[in-house]
Amino acid sequence: MSLEAALRAALGDAHVLVDPELRAPYETDWTGRFTGKARCVVRPADTAQVAEVLRGCAAEGAPVVIQGGNTGLVGGGVPAGGEVLLSLARLGELEPVDRAAGAVTAGAGVRLAGLQAHARAAGLDFGVDLAARSAATVGGLVATTAGGIHVLRHGSMRSQVVGVEAVLADGTVLTRLAGLAKDNTGYDLSQLLTGSEGTLAVLTRVRLKLVPLAAHRAVALVGVAGTQQAQDLLAVARDRLRSLQAAEICYADGLALVREHNRLSAPFAEAYPAYAVLECAGGTDPTDDLLEALAEAPAVLDATVASDSAGRARLWAYRESLTEAVNAAAVDAGGVPVKLDVCVPAGALPEVVAALPETVAGVAPAARTIIWGHLNEANLHVNVLGAQERAEQVSEAVLRLVAAAHGSISSEHGVGRAKARWLSLSRSGAEIAVLRRIKQALDPAGLLNPGVLFAE
Ligand code: 2HG
Ligand code: ZN
């Protein structure tokens, strides 16, 4: 029996897609930059079916690429060519919130927005939030250690994961979902698989910690003179605002793109070189505290604050629409953006931001570099327009600049295929040797996400 026939017998005809038209939506990433043909797309319904798929693929030595919501930005969830594409979208089961533990168990295919709504209905919240919330799935968020806008307060995905269920490449199911607050019984497999980008196992269910639900929120959009001033503002906000949960930065060029794409009015009478978005949340209304902190921060050139939900969404839109606005601008110009996600030491942030446009121009003179990011973590999203043909050179130049500043070549999007060849800029030879030994131990035939994390 062919692998496809075995997969059909296991999953049903409707969930093994071989028709090119049906496969197509799975074969290209959201930005249009990464694309490849899958041998077939399989859509298992539960852990047992995932195990059957992996046993079948292992028997034939067929490589597998794993996909959640297909919102990844480093090509880690789309085929390079010829793999079985394992979509976890149907693993959408959400267990009732465990109020005693303050935790919930979710299937890999549960969407972030669904998880948030589920937690909120039980009077709790989920600690991670990001703009792709309506499509990004829990499995992918764990696999890439996604960060987002609330890392300042709650940490990244890694801090939320207290247990996982996963299937190894040979079909073995590992279930560790108890999520005990203290559990000191050897290597922590849940944390090992968190951030492993589908290279070690397929996550099928995860146990996630929940956080208190804040009844009140306030958001400020602040015009500042530059990166250093935004950091000065952040220092005041962190000192004074225990309710601070987000601190973001974008610049005049990015804001102009967003305004054009979303037809938004200017937030202030004047344009400023940089903009910070601050968000506070708590059990009591944080608006007055936020206003006082802004009044005490000399870096503030102008500010607007919103406490009601429509007003907060209006201010967040200037920051959260950047990805879509940049993509639209790239598509209008007949291309796709080159996207890099990096982290630098906080003290190096102003100089790295200042050096980036010139660094890019050195290898792609006609390119436009749009930067934004998570101010508190000094996590920059470097988006380059008009450099599709020079993507490798641009990536190399930016990542070398970041490495020279003692930063990381991947902050929260993962290494994927996009950055695999530059892994050695962030990890030593000794470390990479250990990573490869772990890969070899869990996936000896190298069937899971080949080309992701480790260049082939
Ligand atoms: C964000 O923070 C996301 O906006 C996406 O991580 C970043 O599109 C990007 O480069
Ligand atoms: Zn981000």
Coordinates of N, CA, C and O in Angstrom, one line a residue, residues 112 116 127-133 141 144-158 160 245-248 279 316 319-320 341 373-379 381 411-413:
L112 N -5.1 31.4 19.2 CA -4.8 32.2 20.3 C -6.0 33.0 20.8 O -6.3 33.0 22.0
Q116 N -7.8 32.8 24.5 CA -8.0 34.0 25.3 C -9.4 34.2 25.7 O -9.7 34.4 26.9
G127 N -1.4 34.9 29.2 CA -0.3 35.8 29.3 C 0.3 36.3 28.1 O 1.1 37.2 28.1
V128 N 0.0 35.6 26.9 CA 0.7 36.0 25.7 C -0.4 36.6 24.8 O -1.5 36.0 24.6
D129 N 0.0 37.7 24.1 CA -0.9 38.3 23.1 C -0.1 38.8 22.0 O 1.0 39.3 22.2
L130 N -0.6 38.7 20.8 CA 0.1 39.2 19.6 C -0.9 39.5 18.5 O -2.0 39.0 18.5
A131 N -0.4 40.2 17.5 CA -1.3 40.7 16.5 C -2.0 39.6 15.6 O -3.1 39.7 15.2
A132 N -1.3 38.5 15.5 CA -1.9 37.4 14.7 C -2.8 36.5 15.5 O -3.0 35.3 15.1
R133 N -3.4 37.0 16.6 CA -4.1 36.2 17.5 C -5.3 35.4 16.9 O -5.6 34.3 17.3
L141 N 2.8 28.5 18.5 CA 3.3 29.5 19.5 C 4.3 28.9 20.5 O 5.3 29.5 20.8
T144 N 7.6 27.8 18.6 CA 8.5 28.9 18.3 C 8.8 29.8 19.5 O 9.5 30.8 19.3
T145 N 8.3 29.4 20.7 CA 8.5 30.3 21.9 C 8.0 31.7 21.5 O 8.8 32.7 21.7
A146 N 6.8 31.9 21.0 CA 6.4 33.2 20.6 C 6.4 34.2 21.8 O 6.3 33.8 22.9
G147 N 6.6 35.4 21.5 CA 6.7 36.5 22.5 C 5.4 37.4 22.5 O 4.5 37.2 23.3
G148 N 5.5 38.4 21.6 CA 4.3 39.3 21.6 C 4.4 40.5 22.5 O 5.5 40.8 22.9
I149 N 3.3 41.1 22.8 CA 3.3 42.4 23.4 C 3.2 42.4 25.0 O 3.4 43.4 25.6
H150 N 3.0 41.2 25.6 CA 3.0 41.2 27.0 C 4.1 40.5 27.7 O 4.0 40.1 28.9
V151 N 5.2 40.3 27.0 CA 6.4 39.7 27.6 C 6.9 40.4 28.8 O 7.3 39.8 29.8
L152 N 6.8 41.7 28.8 CA 7.2 42.6 29.9 C 6.6 42.1 31.2 O 7.3 42.1 32.2
R153 N 5.4 41.8 31.1 CA 4.6 41.4 32.4 C 4.6 39.9 32.6 O 4.8 39.5 33.8
H154 N 4.4 39.1 31.6 CA 4.1 37.7 31.8 C 5.2 36.8 31.2 O 5.1 35.5 31.3
G155 N 6.2 37.3 30.5 CA 7.2 36.4 29.9 C 6.7 35.9 28.6 O 5.5 36.2 28.2
S156 N 7.5 35.2 27.9 CA 7.1 34.7 26.5 C 6.4 33.3 26.7 O 6.0 32.9 27.8
M157 N 6.1 32.7 25.6 CA 5.3 31.4 25.6 C 6.0 30.4 26.6 O 5.3 29.6 27.2
R158 N 7.3 30.4 26.6 CA 8.1 29.5 27.5 C 7.6 29.6 28.9 O 7.5 28.6 29.6
Q160 N 4.7 30.2 30.0 CA 3.3 29.8 30.2 C 3.2 28.3 30.1 O 2.2 27.7 30.6
Q245 N 2.2 46.7 31.2 CA 2.3 45.3 30.6 C 2.8 45.3 29.2 O 3.1 44.2 28.6
A246 N 2.8 46.5 28.5 CA 3.4 46.5 27.2 C 4.1 47.8 27.0 O 3.8 48.8 27.5
A247 N 5.2 47.7 26.2 CA 6.0 48.9 25.8 C 6.6 48.6 24.5 O 7.5 47.8 24.3
E248 N 6.1 49.3 23.5 CA 6.4 49.0 22.1 C 7.0 50.3 21.4 O 6.7 51.4 21.9
E279 N 1.1 50.2 27.6 CA -0.2 49.7 28.1 C -0.1 49.3 29.5 O 0.8 48.6 29.9
W316 N -3.7 51.1 19.5 CA -3.0 49.9 19.2 C -2.8 49.7 17.6 O -1.9 49.1 17.2
R319 N 0.3 50.5 15.9 CA 1.4 49.6 16.1 C 1.1 48.2 15.5 O 2.0 47.6 14.8
E320 N -0.1 47.7 15.7 CA -0.4 46.3 15.3 C -0.6 46.1 13.9 O -0.6 45.0 13.4
D341 N 13.9 39.3 12.6 CA 13.4 39.5 14.0 C 14.7 39.3 14.9 O 15.2 38.2 14.9
G373 N 9.2 47.3 17.0 CA 9.5 46.2 17.9 C 9.0 46.4 19.3 O 8.3 47.3 19.6
H374 N 9.5 45.4 20.1 CA 9.1 45.4 21.5 C 10.2 46.1 22.3 O 11.3 45.5 22.5
L375 N 9.9 47.3 22.7 CA 10.9 48.2 23.3 C 11.5 47.6 24.6 O 12.7 47.6 24.8
N376 N 10.7 47.0 25.4 CA 11.2 46.5 26.7 C 12.2 45.4 26.5 O 13.2 45.3 27.3
E377 N 12.0 44.6 25.5 CA 13.0 43.5 25.3 C 14.1 43.8 24.3 O 14.9 43.0 24.0
A378 N 14.1 45.1 23.8 CA 15.0 45.5 22.8 C 15.0 44.5 21.6 O 16.0 44.0 21.1
N379 N 13.7 44.1 21.3 CA 13.5 43.1 20.2 C 13.0 43.9 19.0 O 11.9 44.5 19.0
H381 N 12.0 44.3 14.9 CA 11.5 43.7 13.7 C 12.0 44.6 12.5 O 11.6 45.7 12.4
S411 N 14.7 36.5 17.9 CA 14.1 36.9 19.2 C 12.9 36.2 19.5 O 12.8 35.6 20.6
E412 N 11.9 36.2 18.6 CA 10.6 35.5 19.0 C 9.9 34.9 17.8 O 8.9 34.3 17.9
H413 N 10.5 34.9 16.6 CA 9.9 34.3 15.4 C 10.5 32.9 15.1 O 10.0 32.1 14.4

